[in-house]
Structure formats: structure tokens, C-alpha cells
Short mmCIF file of N, CA and C in Angstrom, two decimals:
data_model
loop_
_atom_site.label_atom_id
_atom_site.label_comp_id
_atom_site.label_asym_id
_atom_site.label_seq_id
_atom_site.Cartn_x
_atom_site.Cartn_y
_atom_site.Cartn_z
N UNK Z 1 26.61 -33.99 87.08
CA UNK Z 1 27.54 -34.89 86.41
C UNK Z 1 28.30 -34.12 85.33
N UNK Z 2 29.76 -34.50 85.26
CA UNK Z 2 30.63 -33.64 84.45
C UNK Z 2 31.26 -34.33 83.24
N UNK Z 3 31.12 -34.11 81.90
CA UNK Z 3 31.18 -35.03 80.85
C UNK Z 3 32.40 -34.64 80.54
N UNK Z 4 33.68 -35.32 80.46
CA UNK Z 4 35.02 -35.14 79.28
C UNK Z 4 35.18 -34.91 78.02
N UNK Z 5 34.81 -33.93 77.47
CA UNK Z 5 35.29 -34.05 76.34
C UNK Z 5 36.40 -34.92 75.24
N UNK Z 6 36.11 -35.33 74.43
CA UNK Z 6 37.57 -35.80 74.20
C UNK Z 6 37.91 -35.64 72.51
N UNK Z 7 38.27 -34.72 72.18
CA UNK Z 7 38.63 -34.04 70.41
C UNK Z 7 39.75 -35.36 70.28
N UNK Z 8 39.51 -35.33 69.01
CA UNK Z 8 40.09 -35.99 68.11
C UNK Z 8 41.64 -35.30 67.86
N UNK Z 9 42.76 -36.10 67.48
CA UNK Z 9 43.60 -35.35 67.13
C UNK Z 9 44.62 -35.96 65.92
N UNK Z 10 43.98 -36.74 65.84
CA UNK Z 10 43.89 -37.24 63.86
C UNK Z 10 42.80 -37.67 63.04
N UNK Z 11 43.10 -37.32 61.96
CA UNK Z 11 41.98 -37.70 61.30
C UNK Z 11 42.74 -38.38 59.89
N UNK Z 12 41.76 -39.91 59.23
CA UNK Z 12 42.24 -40.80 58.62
C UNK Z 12 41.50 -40.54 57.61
N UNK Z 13 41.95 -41.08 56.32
CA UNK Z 13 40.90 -40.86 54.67
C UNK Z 13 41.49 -42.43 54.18
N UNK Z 14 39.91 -43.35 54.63
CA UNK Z 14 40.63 -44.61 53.50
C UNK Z 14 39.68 -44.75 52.81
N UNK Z 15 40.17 -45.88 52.16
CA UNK Z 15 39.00 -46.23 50.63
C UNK Z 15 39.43 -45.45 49.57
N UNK Z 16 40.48 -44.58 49.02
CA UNK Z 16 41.06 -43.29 48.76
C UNK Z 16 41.57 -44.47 46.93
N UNK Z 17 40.45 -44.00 45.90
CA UNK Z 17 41.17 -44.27 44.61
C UNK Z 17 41.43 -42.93 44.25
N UNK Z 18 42.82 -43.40 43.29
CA UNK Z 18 43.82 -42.27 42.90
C UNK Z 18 43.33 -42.27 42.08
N UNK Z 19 42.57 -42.72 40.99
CA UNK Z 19 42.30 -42.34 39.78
C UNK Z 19 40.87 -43.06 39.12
N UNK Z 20 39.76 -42.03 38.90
CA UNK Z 20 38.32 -42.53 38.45
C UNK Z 20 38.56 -41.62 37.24
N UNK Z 21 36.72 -42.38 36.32
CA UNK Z 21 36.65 -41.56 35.12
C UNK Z 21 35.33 -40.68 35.29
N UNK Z 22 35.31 -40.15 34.56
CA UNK Z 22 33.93 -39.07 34.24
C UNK Z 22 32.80 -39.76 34.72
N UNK Z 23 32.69 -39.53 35.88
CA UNK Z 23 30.37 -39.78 36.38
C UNK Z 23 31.06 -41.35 37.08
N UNK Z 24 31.95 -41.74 37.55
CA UNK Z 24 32.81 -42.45 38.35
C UNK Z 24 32.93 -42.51 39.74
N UNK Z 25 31.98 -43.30 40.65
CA UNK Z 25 31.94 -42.53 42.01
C UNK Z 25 32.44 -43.73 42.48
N UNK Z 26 33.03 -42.82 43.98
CA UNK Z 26 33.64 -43.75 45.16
C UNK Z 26 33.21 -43.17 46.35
N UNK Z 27 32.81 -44.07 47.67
CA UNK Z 27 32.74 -43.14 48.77
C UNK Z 27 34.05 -43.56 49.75
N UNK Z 28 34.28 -42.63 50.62
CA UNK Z 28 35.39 -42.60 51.22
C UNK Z 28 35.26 -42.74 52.62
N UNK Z 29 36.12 -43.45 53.26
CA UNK Z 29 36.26 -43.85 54.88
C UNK Z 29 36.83 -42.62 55.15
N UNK Z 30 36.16 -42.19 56.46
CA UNK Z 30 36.62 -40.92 57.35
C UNK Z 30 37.27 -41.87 58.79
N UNK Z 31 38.43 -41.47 59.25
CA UNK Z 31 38.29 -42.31 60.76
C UNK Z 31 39.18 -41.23 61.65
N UNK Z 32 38.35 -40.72 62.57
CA UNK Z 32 38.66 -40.06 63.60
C UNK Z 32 39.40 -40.90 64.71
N UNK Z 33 40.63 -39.78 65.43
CA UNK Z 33 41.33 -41.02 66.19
C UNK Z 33 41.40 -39.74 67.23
N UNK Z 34 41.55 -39.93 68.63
CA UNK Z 34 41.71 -41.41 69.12
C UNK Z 34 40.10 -41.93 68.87
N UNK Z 35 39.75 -43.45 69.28
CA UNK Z 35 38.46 -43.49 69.22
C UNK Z 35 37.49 -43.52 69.84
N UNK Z 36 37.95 -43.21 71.11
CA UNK Z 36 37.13 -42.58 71.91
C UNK Z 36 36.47 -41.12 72.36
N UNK Z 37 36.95 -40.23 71.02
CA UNK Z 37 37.01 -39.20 71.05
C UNK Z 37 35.01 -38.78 70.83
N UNK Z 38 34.80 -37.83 71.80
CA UNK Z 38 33.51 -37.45 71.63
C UNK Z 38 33.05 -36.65 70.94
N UNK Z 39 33.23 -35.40 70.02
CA UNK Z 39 33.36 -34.71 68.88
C UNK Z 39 34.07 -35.54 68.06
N UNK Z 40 33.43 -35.82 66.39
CA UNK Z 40 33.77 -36.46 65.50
C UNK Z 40 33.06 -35.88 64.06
N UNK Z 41 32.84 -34.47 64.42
CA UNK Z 41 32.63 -33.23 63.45
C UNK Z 41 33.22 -33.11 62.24
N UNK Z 42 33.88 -33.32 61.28
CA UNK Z 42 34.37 -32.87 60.02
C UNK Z 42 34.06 -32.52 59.00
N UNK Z 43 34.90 -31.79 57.87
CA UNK Z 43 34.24 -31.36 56.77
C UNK Z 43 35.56 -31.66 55.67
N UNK Z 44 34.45 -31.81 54.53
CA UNK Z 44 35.99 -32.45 53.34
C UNK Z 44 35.72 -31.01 52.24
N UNK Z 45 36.75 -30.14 51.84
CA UNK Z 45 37.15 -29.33 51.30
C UNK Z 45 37.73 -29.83 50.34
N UNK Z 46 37.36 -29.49 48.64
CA UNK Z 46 37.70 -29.60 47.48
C UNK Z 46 38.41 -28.34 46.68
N UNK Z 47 39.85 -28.72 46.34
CA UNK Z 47 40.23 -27.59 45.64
C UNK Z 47 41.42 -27.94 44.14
N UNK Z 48 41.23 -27.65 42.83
CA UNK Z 48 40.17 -26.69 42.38
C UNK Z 48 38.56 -27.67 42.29
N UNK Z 49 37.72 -26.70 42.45
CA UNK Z 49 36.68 -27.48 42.89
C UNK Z 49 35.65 -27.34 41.38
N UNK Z 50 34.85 -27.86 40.98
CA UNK Z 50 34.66 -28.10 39.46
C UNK Z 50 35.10 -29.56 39.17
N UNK Z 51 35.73 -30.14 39.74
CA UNK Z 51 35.95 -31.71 38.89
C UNK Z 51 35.42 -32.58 39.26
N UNK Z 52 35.53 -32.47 40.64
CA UNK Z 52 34.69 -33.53 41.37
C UNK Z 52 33.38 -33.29 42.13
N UNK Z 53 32.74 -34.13 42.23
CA UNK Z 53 31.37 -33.27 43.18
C UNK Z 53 31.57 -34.57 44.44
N UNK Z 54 31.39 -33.70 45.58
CA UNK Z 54 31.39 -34.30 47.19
C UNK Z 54 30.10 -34.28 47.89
N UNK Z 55 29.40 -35.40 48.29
CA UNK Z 55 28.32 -35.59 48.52
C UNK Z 55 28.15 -36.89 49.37
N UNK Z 56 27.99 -36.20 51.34
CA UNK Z 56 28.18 -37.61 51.91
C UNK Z 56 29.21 -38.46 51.85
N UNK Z 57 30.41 -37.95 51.85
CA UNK Z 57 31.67 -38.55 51.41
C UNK Z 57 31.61 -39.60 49.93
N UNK Z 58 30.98 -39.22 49.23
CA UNK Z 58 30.75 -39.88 48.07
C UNK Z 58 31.62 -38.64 46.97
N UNK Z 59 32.60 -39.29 46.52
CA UNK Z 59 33.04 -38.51 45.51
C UNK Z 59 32.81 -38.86 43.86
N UNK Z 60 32.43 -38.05 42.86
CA UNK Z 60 32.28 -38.35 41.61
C UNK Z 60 33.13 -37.33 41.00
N UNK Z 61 33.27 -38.05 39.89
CA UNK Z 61 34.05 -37.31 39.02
C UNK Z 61 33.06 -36.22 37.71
N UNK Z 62 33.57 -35.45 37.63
CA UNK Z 62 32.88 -34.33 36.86
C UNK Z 62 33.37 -34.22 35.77
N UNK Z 63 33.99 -33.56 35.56
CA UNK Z 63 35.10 -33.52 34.44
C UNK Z 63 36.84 -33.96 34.57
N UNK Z 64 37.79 -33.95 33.34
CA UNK Z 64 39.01 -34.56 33.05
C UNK Z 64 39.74 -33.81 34.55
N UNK Z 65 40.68 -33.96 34.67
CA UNK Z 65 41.20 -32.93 35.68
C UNK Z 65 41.89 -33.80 37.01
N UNK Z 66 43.13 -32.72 37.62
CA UNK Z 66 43.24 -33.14 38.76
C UNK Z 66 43.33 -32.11 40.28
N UNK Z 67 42.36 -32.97 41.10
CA UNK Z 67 42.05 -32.17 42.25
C UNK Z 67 42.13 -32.40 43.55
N UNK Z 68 42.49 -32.09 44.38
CA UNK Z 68 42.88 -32.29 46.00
C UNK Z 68 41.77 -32.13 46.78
N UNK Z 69 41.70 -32.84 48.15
CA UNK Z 69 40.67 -32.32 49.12
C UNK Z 69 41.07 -32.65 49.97
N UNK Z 70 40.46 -31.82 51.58
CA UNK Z 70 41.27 -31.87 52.14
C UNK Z 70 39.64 -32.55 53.55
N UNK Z 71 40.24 -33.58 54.49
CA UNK Z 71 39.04 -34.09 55.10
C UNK Z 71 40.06 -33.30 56.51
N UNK Z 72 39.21 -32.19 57.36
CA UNK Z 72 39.40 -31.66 58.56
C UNK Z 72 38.46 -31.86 59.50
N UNK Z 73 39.34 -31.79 60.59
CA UNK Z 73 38.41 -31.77 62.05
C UNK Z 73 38.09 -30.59 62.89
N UNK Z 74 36.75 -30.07 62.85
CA UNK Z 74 36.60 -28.71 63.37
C UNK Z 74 36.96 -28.35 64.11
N UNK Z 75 37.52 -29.24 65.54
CA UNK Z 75 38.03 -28.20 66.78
C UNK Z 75 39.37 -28.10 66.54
N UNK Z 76 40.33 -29.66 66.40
CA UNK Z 76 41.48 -29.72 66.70
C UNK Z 76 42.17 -29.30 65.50
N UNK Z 77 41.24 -28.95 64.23
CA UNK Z 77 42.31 -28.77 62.42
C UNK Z 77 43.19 -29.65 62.28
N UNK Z 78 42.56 -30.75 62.72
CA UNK Z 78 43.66 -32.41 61.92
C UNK Z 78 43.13 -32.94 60.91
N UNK Z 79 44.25 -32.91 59.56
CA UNK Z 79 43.89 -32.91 58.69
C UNK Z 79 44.35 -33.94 57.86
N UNK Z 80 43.38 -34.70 56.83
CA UNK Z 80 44.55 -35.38 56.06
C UNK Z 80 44.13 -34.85 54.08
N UNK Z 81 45.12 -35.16 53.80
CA UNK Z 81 45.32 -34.23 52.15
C UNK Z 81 45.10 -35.55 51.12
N UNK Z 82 44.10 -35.79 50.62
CA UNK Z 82 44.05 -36.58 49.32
C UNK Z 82 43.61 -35.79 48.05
N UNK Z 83 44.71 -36.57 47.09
CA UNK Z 83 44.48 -36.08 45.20
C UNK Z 83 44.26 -36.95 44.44
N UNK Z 84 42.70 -36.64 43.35
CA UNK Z 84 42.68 -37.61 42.81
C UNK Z 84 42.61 -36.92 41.42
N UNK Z 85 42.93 -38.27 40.29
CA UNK Z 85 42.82 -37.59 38.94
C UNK Z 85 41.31 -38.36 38.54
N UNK Z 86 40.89 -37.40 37.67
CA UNK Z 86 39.65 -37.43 36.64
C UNK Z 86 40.32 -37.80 35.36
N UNK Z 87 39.84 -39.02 34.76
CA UNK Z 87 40.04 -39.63 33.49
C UNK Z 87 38.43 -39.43 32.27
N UNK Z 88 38.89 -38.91 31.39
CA UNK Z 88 37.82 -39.04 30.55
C UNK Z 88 38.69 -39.30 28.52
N UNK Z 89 38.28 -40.57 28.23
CA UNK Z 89 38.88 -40.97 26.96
C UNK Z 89 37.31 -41.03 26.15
N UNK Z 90 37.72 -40.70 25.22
CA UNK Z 90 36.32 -40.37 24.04
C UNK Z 90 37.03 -41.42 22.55
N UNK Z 91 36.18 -42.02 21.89
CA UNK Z 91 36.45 -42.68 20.57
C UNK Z 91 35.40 -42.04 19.61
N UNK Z 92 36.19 -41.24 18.50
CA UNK Z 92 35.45 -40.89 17.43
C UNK Z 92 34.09 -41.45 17.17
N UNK Z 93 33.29 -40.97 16.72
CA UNK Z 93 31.95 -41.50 16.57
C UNK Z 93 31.72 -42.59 15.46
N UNK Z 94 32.49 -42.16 14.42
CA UNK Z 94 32.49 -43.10 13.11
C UNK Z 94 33.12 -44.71 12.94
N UNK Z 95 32.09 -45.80 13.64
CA UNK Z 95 32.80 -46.66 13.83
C UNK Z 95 32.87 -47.50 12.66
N UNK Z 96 31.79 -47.74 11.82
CA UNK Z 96 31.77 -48.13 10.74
C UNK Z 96 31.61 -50.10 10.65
N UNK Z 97 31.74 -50.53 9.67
CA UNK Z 97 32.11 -51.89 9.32
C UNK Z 97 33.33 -52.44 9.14
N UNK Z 98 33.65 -53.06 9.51
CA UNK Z 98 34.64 -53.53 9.15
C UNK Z 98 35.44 -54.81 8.19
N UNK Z 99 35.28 -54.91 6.87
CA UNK Z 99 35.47 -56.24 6.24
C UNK Z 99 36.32 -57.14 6.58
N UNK Z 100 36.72 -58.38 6.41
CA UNK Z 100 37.38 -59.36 6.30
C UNK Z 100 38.63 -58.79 5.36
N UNK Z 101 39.46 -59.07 5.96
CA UNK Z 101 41.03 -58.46 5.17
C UNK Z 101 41.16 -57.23 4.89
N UNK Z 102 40.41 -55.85 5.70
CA UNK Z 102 40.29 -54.83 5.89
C UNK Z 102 40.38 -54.11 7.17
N UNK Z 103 41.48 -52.85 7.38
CA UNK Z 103 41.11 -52.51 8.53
C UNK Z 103 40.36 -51.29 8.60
N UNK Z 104 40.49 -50.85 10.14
CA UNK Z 104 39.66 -49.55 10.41
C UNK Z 104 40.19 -49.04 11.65
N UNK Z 105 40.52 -47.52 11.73
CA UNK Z 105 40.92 -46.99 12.44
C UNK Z 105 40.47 -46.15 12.96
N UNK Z 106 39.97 -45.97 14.55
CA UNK Z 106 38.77 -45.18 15.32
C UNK Z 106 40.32 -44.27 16.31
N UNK Z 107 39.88 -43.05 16.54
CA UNK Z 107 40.47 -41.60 16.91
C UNK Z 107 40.31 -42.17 18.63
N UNK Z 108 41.61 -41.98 18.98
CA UNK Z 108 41.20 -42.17 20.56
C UNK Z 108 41.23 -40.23 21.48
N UNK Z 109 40.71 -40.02 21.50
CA UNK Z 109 40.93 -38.31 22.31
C UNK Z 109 40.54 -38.05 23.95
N UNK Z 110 40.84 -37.20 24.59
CA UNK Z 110 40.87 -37.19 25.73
C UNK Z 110 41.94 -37.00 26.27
N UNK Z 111 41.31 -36.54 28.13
CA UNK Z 111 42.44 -36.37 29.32
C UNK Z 111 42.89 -37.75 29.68
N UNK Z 112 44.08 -38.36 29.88
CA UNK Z 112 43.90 -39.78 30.43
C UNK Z 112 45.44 -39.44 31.50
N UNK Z 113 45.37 -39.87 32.29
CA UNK Z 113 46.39 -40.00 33.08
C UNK Z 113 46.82 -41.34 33.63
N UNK Z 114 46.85 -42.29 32.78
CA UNK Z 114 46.89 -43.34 33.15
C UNK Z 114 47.42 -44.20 31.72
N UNK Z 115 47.26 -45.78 31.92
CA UNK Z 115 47.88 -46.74 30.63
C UNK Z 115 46.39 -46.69 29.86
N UNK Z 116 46.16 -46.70 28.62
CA UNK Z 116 45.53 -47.14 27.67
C UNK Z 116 45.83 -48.65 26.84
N UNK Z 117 44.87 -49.75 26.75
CA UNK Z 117 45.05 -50.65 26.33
C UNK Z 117 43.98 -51.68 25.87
N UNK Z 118 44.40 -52.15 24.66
CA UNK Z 118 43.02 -52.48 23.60
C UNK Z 118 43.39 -54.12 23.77
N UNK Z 119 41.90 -55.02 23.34
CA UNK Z 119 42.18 -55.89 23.32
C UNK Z 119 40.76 -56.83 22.74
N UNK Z 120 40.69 -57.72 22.03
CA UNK Z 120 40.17 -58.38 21.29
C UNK Z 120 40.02 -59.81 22.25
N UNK Z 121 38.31 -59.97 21.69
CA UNK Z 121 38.25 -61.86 22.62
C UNK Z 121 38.47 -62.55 21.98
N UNK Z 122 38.77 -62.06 20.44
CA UNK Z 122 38.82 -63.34 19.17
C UNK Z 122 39.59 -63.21 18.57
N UNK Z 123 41.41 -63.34 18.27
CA UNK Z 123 41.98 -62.51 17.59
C UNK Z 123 42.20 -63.87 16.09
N UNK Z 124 41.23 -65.04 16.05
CA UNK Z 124 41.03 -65.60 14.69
C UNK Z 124 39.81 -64.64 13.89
N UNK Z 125 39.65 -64.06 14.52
CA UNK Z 125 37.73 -62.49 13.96
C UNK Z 125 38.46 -61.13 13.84
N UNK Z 126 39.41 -60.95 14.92
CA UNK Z 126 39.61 -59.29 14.59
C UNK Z 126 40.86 -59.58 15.41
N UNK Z 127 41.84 -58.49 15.00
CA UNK Z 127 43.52 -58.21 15.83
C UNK Z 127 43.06 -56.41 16.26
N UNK Z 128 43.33 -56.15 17.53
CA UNK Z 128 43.13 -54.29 17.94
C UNK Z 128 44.74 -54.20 18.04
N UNK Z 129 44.94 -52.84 17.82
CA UNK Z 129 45.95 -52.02 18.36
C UNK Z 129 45.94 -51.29 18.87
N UNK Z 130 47.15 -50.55 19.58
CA UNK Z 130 47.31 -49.11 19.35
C UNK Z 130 48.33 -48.39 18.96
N UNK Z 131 48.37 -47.38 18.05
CA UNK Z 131 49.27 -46.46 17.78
C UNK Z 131 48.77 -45.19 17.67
N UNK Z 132 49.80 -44.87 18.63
CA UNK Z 132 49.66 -43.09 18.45
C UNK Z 132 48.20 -42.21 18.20
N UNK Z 133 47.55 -43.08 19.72
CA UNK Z 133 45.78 -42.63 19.93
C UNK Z 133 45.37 -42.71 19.38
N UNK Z 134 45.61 -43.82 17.82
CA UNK Z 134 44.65 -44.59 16.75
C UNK Z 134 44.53 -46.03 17.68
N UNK Z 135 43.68 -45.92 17.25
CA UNK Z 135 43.20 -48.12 17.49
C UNK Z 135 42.70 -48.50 16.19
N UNK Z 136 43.31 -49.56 16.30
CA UNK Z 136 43.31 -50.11 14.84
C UNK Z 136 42.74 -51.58 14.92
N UNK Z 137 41.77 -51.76 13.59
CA UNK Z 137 40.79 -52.92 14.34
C UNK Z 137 41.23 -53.51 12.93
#
């Protein structure tokens, strides 16, 4: 008896977020096409590699940064190209008290590639801001 081979000659990346933070994991859909294809072999290639760690199509974020990978198919090299960014925002350590008719202003620092935005559940208890990577309570 004589078996057909049948290679794949695309390969799909879903589930694909553009943007996590530090120790932030997602795992990712692989989909080999056609789907009847009998080899369904691949490997996902990270480059620069250091930001994210790949594990079982589980991606985490490592450090701030942005990095590409690439999910290939060993016989046919069909490939698809995803980039994601690493977010990491840090707030000064000194948070302090805050009085009644007094404010206080905490240091926002970090990689962020994305919107930043503050917000209060009580604004008759406390009003937040932001200016210029201060938050102001």
C-alpha cells in the first residue's frame, strides 16, 4: 500500500496579540493548510530573541522591547511573520499618604508603546491625572 504525502503549503498564526506586558503570556494558534495535509511539522523562530520566551506556542514577555517571529513549515518553508511589543510601566516606590485637600505625585517610568490612562472609582475621595509621566492623586 502506497501513502500520499501531502505538505502543507501555508501556514496560519492566530490568536496573535500585538501588544503584552512583562511576565504576560499568550498562546498562539498554528493552522497548517491545506488540511488535509499529512506533515504538519513546524517551528516558531524568535528574533531579537531575549524579550520574549517561546514555549509550546506559548509566548511571554521578558523584558520592554519589540520582537518578531517567524512560525515555518519544515518541508515546504511557508511562512507567516508576526511582531509583538513588550510593555513594561514601573511607578516610583514612594507612595505615601495622601491628605484631604492635598495632593501627591507618583513618577510614572518605563517602555510603553501604547495609551497610558489613570482613573479613580470615587472622584467625591480622590481626582487622578496625568501629566507628563506624573500622576497626580
Amino acid at each position: 500500500m502506497h501513502t500520499n504525502i501531502v505538505f502543507p503549503t501555508s501556514i496560519n498564526v492566530t490568536n496573535i496579540k500585538e501588544q503584552i506586558k512583562v511576565g504576560e503570556s499568550f498562546t498562539l494558534g498554528v493552522e497548517l493548510l491545506p488540511t488535509d495535509a499529512t506533515d504538519k511539522t513546524y517551528e516558531i523562530n524568535v528574533f531579537p530573541s531575549g524579550i520574549v520566551d517561546v514555549s509550546n506556542n506559548t509566548i511571554t514577555g521578558l523584558k520592554a522591547g519589540e520582537t518578531s517571529f517567524t512560525a515555518k513549515e519544515k518541508n515546504t518553508n511557508a511562512t507567516s511573520l508576526v511582531t509583538v511589543k513588550v510593555v513594561k510601566l514601573e511607578f516610583e516606590k514612594d507612595y505615601g499618604t495622601v491628605l484631604l485637600g492635598s495632593s501627591k505625585s507618583v513618577k510614572l517610568t518605563g517602555i510603553n508603546n501604547g495609551a497610558v490612562s489613570v482613573r479613580t472609582s470615587d472622584n467625591k475621595i480622590a481626582t487622578v491625572s496625568l501629566v507628563d509621566n506624573q500622576v497626580i492623586i
